[in-house]
Amino acid sequence: MNEEREDCFSIADNLQFVRGRIKTACERSGRRPEDVTLIAVSKLKPFSDILEAGAAGAEDFGENYVQELTQKIEENNSLVESRPIRWHMIGHLQKNKVKYLIGRAALIHSVDSVPLAEQIEKEAAKREQVMRILLEVNIAGEESKWGFDPDGVIRAAQEIASFSHVRVLGLMTSAPFTEEPETNRVYFRGLNSLAKELAAKELLSVTDPDFRGPVLSMGMTGDFEVAVEEGATMVRVGTAIFGRRNYE
Ligand SMILES: *Cc1c(COP(=O)(O)O)cnc(C)c1O
């Protein structure tokens, strides 16, 4: 597995390797690599790693913790030549932290309740901004995971559709941890059909200038190729790019 690659590979090497694997997965499934955005998940890694990945062409970074995210944004902004980075909030989000993300995060992947979406609406309205979001689905019904259940996400999207400062672009999931990526195929397929259902019910913000079809944010180091084969438009890859994290 890729996680086992030795430390002698640089971040640039790893990025190239991951991009190659995405491309191959696209070829296998008749998709175009440019339709899959690679999000480099830099949580718990130093800003210098982001610069290294940025120099190798990465423009989308995923972070899990609001404070770490805002610190890294500050660091980037303080550079003489700041990098053109799109920051993705992918971790569980508390309502009281929402205000720090408005105008900073390009996309919040981890919206897992209607009250959280309401808070985003409120804070975005206050700043006269719109916030693009994904709804997180606990697709395998795991005890330990955040996210709507598949029925709940449709009801939630129906409520959120009336918000004027929140744009729902699609769905996100974290499939179960597994040594055998094939076992997650059924979950990725499930998320894909849920997104189609949301689109058919006209619950996605198709008028948003960033909308290019439903976003499916799914696939991590252990299973991103299967996710791409099942239609992922964003994959969130940390370990295969930056190496192991010291703690979670
Ligand atoms: C950490 C994390 C990732 C990246 O995980 P890897 O297995 O290191 O690729 C992706 N998505 C979420 C929500 C995460 O928390």
Coordinates of N, CA and C and ligand atoms in Angstrom, one line a residue:
M1 N 0.8 -1.2 0.0 CA 0.0 0.0 0.0 C 0.9 1.2 0.0
N2 N 0.3 2.3 -0.5 CA 1.0 3.6 -0.6 C 1.4 4.1 0.8
E3 N 0.6 3.9 1.8 CA 1.0 4.4 3.1 C 2.4 3.9 3.6
E4 N 2.7 2.7 3.0 CA 4.0 2.1 3.5 C 5.2 2.6 2.8
R5 N 5.0 3.5 1.8 CA 6.2 4.0 1.1 C 7.2 4.7 2.1
E6 N 8.4 4.5 1.7 CA 9.5 5.0 2.6 C 9.5 6.5 2.7
D7 N 10.1 7.0 3.8 CA 10.2 8.4 4.0 C 11.2 9.1 3.0
C8 N 11.9 8.3 2.2 CA 12.8 9.0 1.3 C 12.1 9.6 0.1
F9 N 10.8 9.4 0.0 CA 10.1 10.0 -1.1 C 9.7 11.4 -0.6
S10 N 9.9 12.4 -1.5 CA 9.5 13.8 -1.2 C 8.0 14.0 -1.3
I11 N 7.5 15.1 -0.8 CA 6.1 15.4 -1.0 C 5.8 15.6 -2.4
A12 N 6.7 16.2 -3.2 CA 6.5 16.3 -4.6 C 6.4 14.9 -5.3
D13 N 7.3 14.0 -4.9 CA 7.2 12.6 -5.5 C 5.8 12.0 -5.2
N14 N 5.4 12.2 -3.9 CA 4.2 11.5 -3.5 C 3.0 12.1 -4.2
L15 N 3.0 13.4 -4.4 CA 1.9 14.1 -5.1 C 1.8 13.6 -6.6
Q16 N 3.0 13.4 -7.2 CA 3.0 12.9 -8.6 C 2.5 11.5 -8.6
F17 N 2.8 10.7 -7.6 CA 2.4 9.3 -7.5 C 0.9 9.2 -7.4
V18 N 0.3 10.1 -6.5 CA -1.1 10.1 -6.2 C -1.8 10.5 -7.5
R19 N -1.3 11.6 -8.1 CA -2.0 12.1 -9.3 C -2.0 11.0 -10.4
G20 N -0.9 10.3 -10.5 CA -0.8 9.2 -11.5 C -1.9 8.1 -11.2
R21 N -2.1 7.8 -9.9 CA -3.1 6.8 -9.5 C -4.5 7.3 -9.8
I22 N -4.7 8.6 -9.6 CA -6.0 9.1 -10.0 C -6.3 9.0 -11.5
K23 N -5.3 9.3 -12.2 CA -5.4 9.3 -13.7 C -5.7 7.9 -14.2
T24 N -5.0 6.9 -13.6 CA -5.2 5.5 -14.0 C -6.6 5.1 -13.6
A25 N -7.1 5.5 -12.4 CA -8.4 5.1 -12.0 C -9.5 5.8 -12.9
C26 N -9.2 7.0 -13.4 CA -10.1 7.7 -14.4 C -10.1 6.9 -15.7
E27 N -8.9 6.5 -16.1 CA -8.9 5.7 -17.4 C -9.7 4.4 -17.3
R28 N -9.6 3.8 -16.2 CA -10.3 2.5 -15.9 C -11.8 2.7 -16.0
S29 N -12.2 3.9 -15.6 CA -13.7 4.1 -15.5 C -14.2 5.2 -16.5
G30 N -13.4 5.5 -17.5 CA -13.9 6.4 -18.5 C -14.2 7.8 -18.1
R31 N -13.4 8.2 -17.1 CA -13.6 9.6 -16.6 C -12.4 10.5 -17.0
R32 N -12.5 11.8 -16.8 CA -11.4 12.7 -17.2 C -10.7 13.2 -15.9
P33 N -9.4 13.0 -15.8 CA -8.7 13.4 -14.6 C -9.0 14.9 -14.1
E34 N -9.3 15.8 -15.1 CA -9.5 17.1 -14.7 C -10.9 17.3 -14.0
D35 N -11.7 16.2 -14.0 CA -12.9 16.3 -13.2 C -12.8 15.8 -11.8
V36 N -11.6 15.5 -11.4 CA -11.3 15.0 -10.0 C -10.3 16.0 -9.4
T37 N -10.8 16.7 -8.3 CA -9.9 17.6 -7.6 C -9.2 16.8 -6.5
L38 N -7.9 16.9 -6.5 CA -7.1 16.3 -5.4 C -7.0 17.3 -4.3
I39 N -7.5 17.0 -3.1 CA -7.4 17.9 -1.9 C -6.3 17.3 -1.1
A40 N -5.2 18.1 -0.9 CA -4.1 17.6 0.0 C -4.4 17.9 1.4
V41 N -4.6 16.8 2.2 CA -5.0 17.0 3.6 C -3.8 17.2 4.5
S42 N -3.7 18.4 4.9 CA -2.4 18.8 5.6 C -2.6 18.9 7.1
K43 N -3.7 18.4 7.6 CA -3.9 18.6 9.1 C -2.8 18.0 9.9
L44 N -2.4 18.7 10.9 CA -1.3 18.3 11.9 C 0.0 18.3 11.2
K45 N 0.1 18.8 10.0 CA 1.4 18.9 9.3 C 1.8 20.4 9.3
P46 N 3.1 20.7 9.3 CA 3.6 22.1 9.4 C 3.3 22.8 8.1
F47 N 3.2 24.2 8.2 CA 3.0 25.0 7.0 C 4.0 24.8 5.9
S48 N 5.2 24.5 6.4 CA 6.3 24.2 5.4 C 6.0 23.1 4.4
D49 N 5.2 22.1 4.9 CA 4.8 21.0 4.0 C 3.8 21.5 3.0
I50 N 3.0 22.5 3.4 CA 2.0 23.1 2.4 C 2.8 23.8 1.4
L51 N 3.8 24.5 1.8 CA 4.6 25.3 0.8 C 5.3 24.3 -0.2
E52 N 5.7 23.2 0.3 CA 6.4 22.2 -0.5 C 5.4 21.6 -1.5
A53 N 4.2 21.3 -1.0 CA 3.2 20.7 -1.9 C 2.7 21.8 -2.9
G54 N 2.6 23.0 -2.4 CA 2.2 24.1 -3.3 C 3.2 24.3 -4.4
A55 N 4.5 24.2 -4.1 CA 5.5 24.4 -5.1 C 5.4 23.3 -6.2
A56 N 4.9 22.1 -5.8 CA 4.7 21.0 -6.7 C 3.3 21.1 -7.3
G57 N 2.6 22.2 -7.2 CA 1.4 22.4 -8.0 C 0.1 22.2 -7.2
A58 N 0.1 21.8 -5.9 CA -1.1 21.6 -5.2 C -1.8 23.0 -4.9
E59 N -3.1 23.1 -5.1 CA -3.8 24.3 -4.8 C -4.9 24.2 -3.9
D60 N -5.3 23.0 -3.6 CA -6.4 22.7 -2.7 C -5.9 21.9 -1.5
F61 N -6.2 22.5 -0.3 CA -5.7 21.9 0.9 C -6.9 21.7 1.9
G62 N -6.8 20.6 2.6 CA -7.9 20.2 3.5 C -7.4 20.3 4.9
E63 N -8.2 20.9 5.8 CA -7.8 21.0 7.2 C -9.0 20.5 8.1
N64 N -8.7 20.0 9.3 CA -9.8 19.5 10.1 C -10.1 20.4 11.3
Y65 N -9.2 21.3 11.7 CA -9.4 22.1 12.9 C -9.3 23.5 12.6
V66 N -10.4 24.3 13.0 CA -10.5 25.7 12.6 C -9.3 26.5 13.0
Q67 N -8.8 26.3 14.2 CA -7.7 27.1 14.7 C -6.4 26.9 13.8
E68 N -6.2 25.6 13.5 CA -5.0 25.3 12.7 C -5.2 25.8 11.3
L69 N -6.5 25.8 10.8 CA -6.7 26.3 9.5 C -6.5 27.8 9.4
T70 N -7.0 28.5 10.4 CA -6.9 30.0 10.3 C -5.4 30.4 10.5
Q71 N -4.7 29.6 11.3 CA -3.2 29.9 11.5 C -2.5 29.8 10.2
K72 N -2.8 28.7 9.5 CA -2.1 28.4 8.2 C -2.5 29.5 7.2
I73 N -3.7 29.9 7.2 CA -4.1 31.0 6.3 C -3.4 32.3 6.6
E74 N -3.2 32.6 7.9 CA -2.4 33.8 8.3 C -1.0 33.6 7.8
E75 N -0.4 32.4 8.0 CA 1.0 32.2 7.5 C 1.1 32.5 6.0
N76 N 0.1 31.9 5.3 CA 0.2 32.1 3.9 C 0.0 33.6 3.5
N77 N -0.9 34.3 4.1 CA -1.2 35.7 3.8 C 0.0 36.5 4.2
S78 N 0.8 36.1 5.1 CA 2.0 36.9 5.5 C 3.2 36.8 4.6
L79 N 3.1 35.8 3.7 CA 4.2 35.7 2.7 C 4.2 36.9 1.8
V80 N 5.4 37.2 1.3 CA 5.5 38.3 0.3 C 4.7 37.8 -0.9
E81 N 4.9 36.6 -1.3 CA 4.0 36.1 -2.4 C 3.2 34.9 -1.9
S82 N 2.0 35.2 -1.4 CA 1.2 34.1 -0.8 C 0.7 33.2 -2.0
R83 N 0.6 32.0 -1.6 CA 0.2 31.0 -2.6 C -1.3 31.1 -2.9
P84 N -1.8 30.8 -4.1 CA -3.2 30.9 -4.4 C -3.8 29.6 -3.9
I85 N -4.2 29.5 -2.7 CA -4.7 28.2 -2.1 C -6.2 28.3 -1.9
R86 N -6.9 27.2 -2.2 CA -8.3 27.0 -1.8 C -8.3 26.1 -0.6
W87 N -8.8 26.7 0.5 CA -8.8 26.0 1.8 C -10.2 25.2 2.0
H88 N -10.1 24.0 2.3 CA -11.3 23.2 2.5 C -11.4 22.8 4.0
M89 N -12.5 23.1 4.6 CA -12.7 22.6 6.0 C -13.4 21.2 5.9
I90 N -12.7 20.2 6.4 CA -13.2 18.8 6.2 C -13.5 18.2 7.5
G91 N -13.1 18.8 8.7 CA -13.3 18.2 10.0 C -14.6 18.6 10.6
H92 N -15.0 17.9 11.7 CA -16.2 18.2 12.4 C -16.2 19.7 12.9
L93 N -17.3 20.4 12.7 CA -17.3 21.8 12.9 C -18.3 22.2 14.0
Q94 N -17.8 23.0 15.0 CA -18.7 23.4 16.0 C -19.3 24.8 15.6
K95 N -20.6 25.0 16.0 CA -21.3 26.2 15.6 C -20.5 27.5 16.0
N96 N -19.9 27.5 17.2 CA -19.2 28.7 17.6 C -17.9 29.0 16.8
K97 N -17.5 28.1 16.0 CA -16.3 28.3 15.2 C -16.6 28.8 13.8
V98 N -17.9 28.7 13.4 CA -18.3 29.0 12.0 C -17.8 30.4 11.6
K99 N -17.9 31.4 12.5 CA -17.6 32.8 12.1 C -16.1 32.9 11.5
Y100 N -15.2 32.0 12.0 CA -13.8 32.2 11.5 C -13.7 31.7 10.1
L101 N -14.6 31.0 9.6 CA -14.5 30.3 8.2 C -15.0 31.2 7.1
I102 N -16.0 32.1 7.4 CA -16.6 32.9 6.4 C -15.6 33.8 5.7
G103 N -15.6 33.7 4.4 CA -14.6 34.5 3.7 C -13.2 33.9 3.6
R104 N -13.0 32.8 4.3 CA -11.7 32.1 4.4 C -11.7 30.8 3.7
A105 N -12.7 29.9 4.1 CA -12.7 28.6 3.5 C -13.5 28.7 2.2
A106 N -12.9 27.9 1.2 CA -13.6 27.9 -0.1 C -14.8 27.0 -0.1
L107 N -14.8 26.0 0.8 CA -15.8 25.0 0.9 C -15.8 24.3 2.2
I108 N -16.9 24.2 2.9 CA -17.0 23.4 4.1 C -17.7 22.1 3.7
H109 N -16.9 21.0 3.9 CA -17.3 19.7 3.5 C -18.2 19.0 4.6
S110 N -18.1 19.5 5.8 CA -18.5 18.7 7.0 C -19.7 19.2 7.6
V111 N -20.7 19.6 6.9 CA -22.0 20.1 7.5 C -22.9 18.9 7.8
D112 N -23.1 18.7 9.1 CA -23.7 17.5 9.5 C -25.0 17.7 10.3
S113 N -25.5 18.9 10.3 CA -26.8 19.2 11.0 C -27.4 20.5 10.4
V114 N -28.7 20.5 10.5 CA -29.4 21.8 10.1 C -29.0 23.0 10.9
P115 N -29.0 22.8 12.3 CA -28.5 24.0 13.1 C -27.2 24.5 12.7
L116 N -26.2 23.6 12.3 CA -24.9 24.1 11.8 C -25.1 24.9 10.5
A117 N -25.9 24.4 9.6 CA -26.2 25.1 8.4 C -26.8 26.5 8.7
E118 N -27.7 26.5 9.7 CA -28.4 27.8 10.1 C -27.3 28.8 10.6
Q119 N -26.4 28.3 11.3 CA -25.3 29.2 11.9 C -24.5 29.7 10.7
I120 N -24.2 28.9 9.7 CA -23.4 29.3 8.6 C -24.2 30.4 7.8
E121 N -25.5 30.2 7.7 CA -26.4 31.2 7.0 C -26.3 32.5 7.7
K122 N -26.4 32.4 9.1 CA -26.4 33.6 9.9 C -25.1 34.4 9.8
E123 N -24.0 33.7 9.9 CA -22.7 34.4 9.9 C -22.3 34.9 8.5
A124 N -22.7 34.1 7.5 CA -22.4 34.6 6.1 C -23.3 35.8 5.8
A125 N -24.5 35.8 6.2 CA -25.4 36.9 6.0 C -24.8 38.2 6.6
K126 N -24.3 38.0 7.9 CA -23.8 39.1 8.6 C -22.6 39.8 7.8
R127 N -21.9 39.0 7.1 CA -20.7 39.5 6.3 C -21.0 39.7 4.9
E128 N -22.3 39.6 4.5 CA -22.7 39.7 3.1 C -21.9 38.8 2.2
Q129 N -21.8 37.6 2.6 CA -21.0 36.6 1.8 C -21.9 35.4 1.5
V130 N -21.5 34.6 0.6 CA -22.2 33.3 0.5 C -21.1 32.2 0.9
M131 N -21.6 31.1 1.4 CA -20.7 30.0 1.8 C -21.1 28.8 1.1
R132 N -20.1 28.2 0.4 CA -20.4 26.9 -0.3 C -20.2 25.7 0.7
I133 N -21.1 24.8 0.6 CA -21.0 23.7 1.6 C -21.3 22.3 0.9
L134 N -20.9 21.3 1.6 CA -21.3 19.9 1.3 C -22.0 19.4 2.5
L135 N -22.9 18.5 2.3 CA -23.6 17.8 3.4 C -22.9 16.5 3.7
E136 N -22.5 16.3 4.9 CA -21.7 15.0 5.2 C -22.7 13.9 5.5
V137 N -22.5 12.8 5.0 CA -23.3 11.6 5.1 C -22.6 10.5 5.8
N138 N -23.2 9.9 6.8 CA -22.6 8.8 7.5 C -23.1 7.5 6.7
I139 N -22.5 7.3 5.6 CA -23.0 6.4 4.6 C -23.1 4.9 5.1
A140 N -22.2 4.5 6.0 CA -22.1 3.2 6.4 C -22.8 3.0 7.8
G141 N -23.4 4.1 8.3 CA -24.1 4.1 9.6 C -23.2 3.7 10.7
E142 N -21.9 4.2 10.7 CA -21.0 3.9 11.8 C -21.3 4.7 13.0
E143 N -21.2 4.0 14.1 CA -21.5 4.6 15.5 C -20.6 5.8 15.7
S144 N -19.3 5.7 15.3 CA -18.3 6.7 15.6 C -18.2 7.9 14.7
K145 N -19.1 7.9 13.6 CA -18.9 8.9 12.6 C -20.0 10.0 12.7
W146 N -19.6 11.2 12.3 CA -20.6 12.3 12.1 C -21.3 12.2 10.8
G147 N -22.3 12.9 10.7 CA -23.0 13.0 9.4 C -24.5 12.6 9.4
F148 N -25.2 13.0 8.4 CA -26.6 12.6 8.3 C -26.7 11.2 7.9
D149 N -27.8 10.6 8.3 CA -28.1 9.3 7.6 C -28.7 9.6 6.3
P150 N -28.7 8.6 5.4 CA -29.1 8.9 4.0 C -30.5 9.5 3.9
D151 N -31.5 9.1 4.7 CA -32.8 9.7 4.6 C -32.8 11.1 5.1
G152 N -32.1 11.3 6.2 CA -32.0 12.6 6.9 C -31.4 13.7 6.0
V153 N -30.5 13.3 5.1 CA -29.8 14.3 4.3 C -30.7 14.9 3.3
I154 N -31.7 14.1 2.8 CA -32.7 14.7 1.9 C -33.5 15.7 2.6
R155 N -34.0 15.3 3.8 CA -34.8 16.3 4.6 C -34.0 17.6 4.9
A156 N -32.8 17.4 5.3 CA -32.0 18.5 5.6 C -31.8 19.4 4.4
A157 N -31.5 18.8 3.3 CA -31.3 19.6 2.1 C -32.5 20.4 1.7
Q158 N -33.7 19.8 2.0 CA -35.0 20.5 1.7 C -35.1 21.8 2.6
E159 N -34.6 21.7 3.8 CA -34.7 22.9 4.7 C -33.6 23.9 4.3
I160 N -32.4 23.4 4.0 CA -31.3 24.3 3.7 C -31.5 25.0 2.3
A161 N -32.3 24.4 1.5 CA -32.5 25.0 0.1 C -33.1 26.4 0.2
S162 N -33.7 26.7 1.3 CA -34.4 28.0 1.4 C -33.4 29.1 1.9
F163 N -32.2 28.7 2.3 CA -31.2 29.7 2.9 C -30.6 30.4 1.7
S164 N -30.5 31.7 1.9 CA -29.9 32.5 0.7 C -28.4 32.7 0.7
H165 N -27.7 32.4 1.9 CA -26.3 32.6 1.9 C -25.5 31.3 2.0
V166 N -26.2 30.2 1.8 CA -25.6 28.9 1.9 C -25.9 28.2 0.6
R167 N -24.8 27.7 -0.1 CA -25.0 27.0 -1.3 C -24.6 25.5 -1.2
V168 N -25.5 24.6 -1.3 CA -25.2 23.2 -1.2 C -24.7 22.7 -2.6
L169 N -23.4 22.3 -2.7 CA -22.9 21.9 -4.0 C -22.9 20.3 -4.1
G170 N -23.0 19.6 -3.0 CA -23.0 18.2 -3.1 C -22.8 17.5 -1.7
L171 N -22.3 16.3 -1.8 CA -22.2 15.5 -0.6 C -20.7 15.0 -0.3
M172 N -20.5 14.7 1.0 CA -19.2 14.3 1.4 C -19.4 13.0 2.3
T173 N -18.5 12.1 2.3 CA -18.5 11.0 3.2 C -17.1 10.5 3.5
S174 N -16.9 10.0 4.7 CA -15.7 9.2 5.1 C -16.1 7.8 5.2
A175 N -15.7 6.9 4.3 CA -16.1 5.5 4.3 C -15.3 4.8 5.5
P176 N -15.7 3.7 5.9 CA -15.1 3.0 7.0 C -13.6 2.8 6.7
F177 N -12.8 2.8 7.8 CA -11.4 2.4 7.6 C -11.3 1.0 7.3
T178 N -10.5 0.7 6.3 CA -10.4 -0.7 5.8 C -9.1 -1.0 5.2
E179 N -8.6 -2.2 5.3 CA -7.4 -2.7 4.6 C -7.8 -3.0 3.1
E180 N -9.1 -3.2 2.9 CA -9.5 -3.7 1.6 C -10.5 -2.7 0.9
P181 N -9.9 -1.8 0.1 CA -10.7 -0.7 -0.4 C -12.0 -1.1 -1.2
E182 N -11.9 -2.3 -1.8 CA -13.1 -2.8 -2.5 C -14.4 -2.8 -1.7
T183 N -14.2 -3.1 -0.4 CA -15.4 -3.2 0.5 C -16.1 -1.8 0.7
N184 N -15.4 -0.7 0.3 CA -16.0 0.6 0.4 C -16.7 1.0 -0.9
R185 N -16.6 0.2 -2.0 CA -17.2 0.5 -3.2 C -18.7 0.8 -3.1
V186 N -19.4 -0.1 -2.3 CA -20.8 0.0 -2.2 C -21.2 1.3 -1.5
Y187 N -20.4 1.8 -0.6 CA -20.7 3.1 0.1 C -20.5 4.3 -0.9
F188 N -19.4 4.2 -1.7 CA -19.2 5.3 -2.7 C -20.3 5.3 -3.7
R189 N -20.7 4.2 -4.1 CA -21.9 4.1 -5.1 C -23.1 4.6 -4.4
G190 N -23.3 4.3 -3.2 CA -24.5 4.8 -2.4 C -24.5 6.3 -2.3
L191 N -23.3 6.9 -2.1 CA -23.3 8.4 -2.0 C -23.6 9.0 -3.3
N192 N -23.0 8.4 -4.4 CA -23.3 8.9 -5.7 C -24.8 8.9 -6.1
S193 N -25.5 7.8 -5.7 CA -26.9 7.8 -6.0 C -27.7 8.8 -5.2
L194 N -27.2 9.0 -3.9 CA -27.9 10.0 -3.1 C -27.8 11.4 -3.7
A195 N -26.6 11.7 -4.2 CA -26.3 13.0 -4.8 C -27.2 13.1 -6.1
K196 N -27.4 12.1 -6.8 CA -28.3 12.1 -8.0 C -29.7 12.4 -7.6
E197 N -30.1 11.8 -6.4 CA -31.4 12.0 -5.9 C -31.6 13.5 -5.5
L198 N -30.6 14.1 -4.8 CA -30.7 15.5 -4.5 C -30.8 16.4 -5.7
A199 N -30.0 16.0 -6.7 CA -30.1 16.8 -8.0 C -31.4 16.7 -8.6
A200 N -32.0 15.5 -8.7 CA -33.3 15.3 -9.3 C -34.4 16.0 -8.5
K201 N -34.2 16.2 -7.2 CA -35.2 16.9 -6.4 C -34.9 18.4 -6.4
E202 N -33.9 18.8 -7.2 CA -33.5 20.2 -7.4 C -33.1 20.9 -6.0
L203 N -32.3 20.1 -5.2 CA -31.9 20.6 -3.9 C -30.5 21.1 -3.9
L204 N -29.8 21.1 -5.1 CA -28.5 21.6 -5.1 C -28.4 23.0 -5.8
S205 N -27.4 23.7 -5.4 CA -27.3 25.1 -5.9 C -26.7 25.2 -7.3
V206 N -27.5 24.8 -8.3 CA -27.0 24.7 -9.6 C -26.8 26.1 -10.2
T207 N -27.3 27.1 -9.6 CA -27.1 28.5 -10.2 C -25.8 29.1 -9.7
D208 N -25.1 28.4 -8.7 CA -23.8 28.9 -8.2 C -22.8 28.9 -9.3
P209 N -22.0 30.0 -9.5 CA -21.0 30.0 -10.6 C -20.0 28.9 -10.4
D210 N -19.8 28.3 -9.2 CA -18.9 27.2 -9.0 C -19.5 25.8 -9.3
F211 N -20.8 25.8 -9.6 CA -21.4 24.5 -9.8 C -21.1 23.8 -11.1
R212 N -20.5 22.7 -11.1 CA -20.2 21.9 -12.3 C -20.7 20.5 -12.1
G213 N -21.9 20.4 -11.7 CA -22.5 19.1 -11.4 C -22.3 18.8 -9.9
P214 N -23.0 17.8 -9.4 CA -22.9 17.5 -8.0 C -21.5 17.2 -7.5
V215 N -21.1 17.8 -6.4 CA -19.7 17.5 -5.9 C -19.9 16.2 -5.0
L216 N -19.0 15.2 -5.3 CA -18.9 14.0 -4.4 C -17.5 14.0 -3.8
S217 N -17.4 14.4 -2.5 CA -16.1 14.4 -1.8 C -16.0 13.1 -1.1
M218 N -15.2 12.2 -1.7 CA -15.1 10.8 -1.1 C -13.8 10.2 -1.6
G219 N -13.2 9.4 -0.7 CA -12.0 8.7 -1.0 C -10.8 9.4 -0.2
M220 N -10.1 8.5 0.5 CA -8.9 9.0 1.3 C -7.7 8.1 0.9
T221 N -6.6 8.2 1.6 CA -5.4 7.4 1.2 C -5.7 5.9 0.9
G222 N -6.5 5.3 1.8 CA -6.7 3.9 1.7 C -7.7 3.4 0.5
D223 N -8.5 4.4 0.0 CA -9.5 3.9 -0.9 C -9.9 4.9 -2.0
F224 N -9.0 5.9 -2.3 CA -9.4 7.0 -3.2 C -9.6 6.5 -4.7
E225 N -8.8 5.4 -5.1 CA -9.0 4.9 -6.4 C -10.4 4.3 -6.7
V226 N -10.9 3.6 -5.7 CA -12.2 3.0 -5.8 C -13.2 4.2 -5.8
A227 N -13.0 5.2 -5.0 CA -13.9 6.4 -5.0 C -14.0 7.0 -6.3
V228 N -12.8 7.2 -7.0 CA -12.7 7.8 -8.3 C -13.5 7.0 -9.3
E229 N -13.4 5.7 -9.2 CA -14.1 4.8 -10.1 C -15.6 4.9 -9.9
E230 N -16.0 5.3 -8.7 CA -17.5 5.4 -8.4 C -17.9 6.9 -8.5
G231 N -17.1 7.8 -9.1 CA -17.6 9.1 -9.4 C -17.1 10.2 -8.5
A232 N -16.2 10.0 -7.6 CA -15.7 11.1 -6.8 C -15.3 12.3 -7.6
T233 N -15.7 13.5 -7.2 CA -15.1 14.7 -7.9 C -14.1 15.4 -7.1
M234 N -14.0 15.0 -5.8 CA -13.0 15.5 -4.9 C -12.5 14.3 -4.1
V235 N -11.2 14.1 -4.0 CA -10.6 13.1 -3.1 C -9.8 13.8 -2.1
R236 N -9.8 13.3 -0.8 CA -9.1 14.0 0.3 C -8.0 13.1 0.7
V237 N -6.8 13.4 0.3 CA -5.7 12.5 0.6 C -4.6 13.2 1.4
G238 N -4.3 12.6 2.6 CA -3.3 13.1 3.5 C -2.1 12.3 3.5
T239 N -2.2 11.1 4.2 CA -1.0 10.2 4.4 C -0.2 9.9 3.2
A240 N -0.9 9.6 2.1 CA -0.1 9.2 0.9 C 0.7 10.4 0.3
I241 N 0.4 11.6 0.8 CA 1.1 12.8 0.3 C 2.1 13.3 1.3
F242 N 1.7 13.4 2.6 CA 2.5 14.0 3.6 C 3.2 13.0 4.5
G243 N 2.9 11.7 4.4 CA 3.3 10.7 5.3 C 2.4 10.6 6.5
R244 N 2.8 9.7 7.4 CA 2.0 9.5 8.6 C 1.9 10.7 9.5
R245 N 0.7 10.9 10.1 CA 0.6 11.9 11.2 C 1.0 11.3 12.5
N246 N 1.5 12.2 13.4 CA 2.0 11.7 14.7 C 0.8 11.4 15.6
Y247 N -0.3 12.1 15.5 CA -1.4 11.8 16.4 C -2.7 12.3 15.7
E248 N -3.8 11.9 16.1 CA -5.1 12.3 15.5 C -5.8 13.2 16.5
Ligands
LIG1 C1 -7.6 13.0 7.8 C2 -8.7 13.0 6.9 C3 -8.5 12.7 5.5 C4 -7.2 12.2 5.0 O1 -6.9 10.9 5.5 P1 -5.7 10.0 4.9 O2 -6.1 8.6 5.3 O3 -4.5 10.5 5.7 O4 -5.6 10.2 3.5 C5 -9.6 12.8 4.7 N1 -10.8 13.2 5.1 C6 -11.0 13.5 6.4 C7 -12.4 14.0 6.8 C8 -10.0 13.4 7.3 O5 -10.2 13.7 8.6

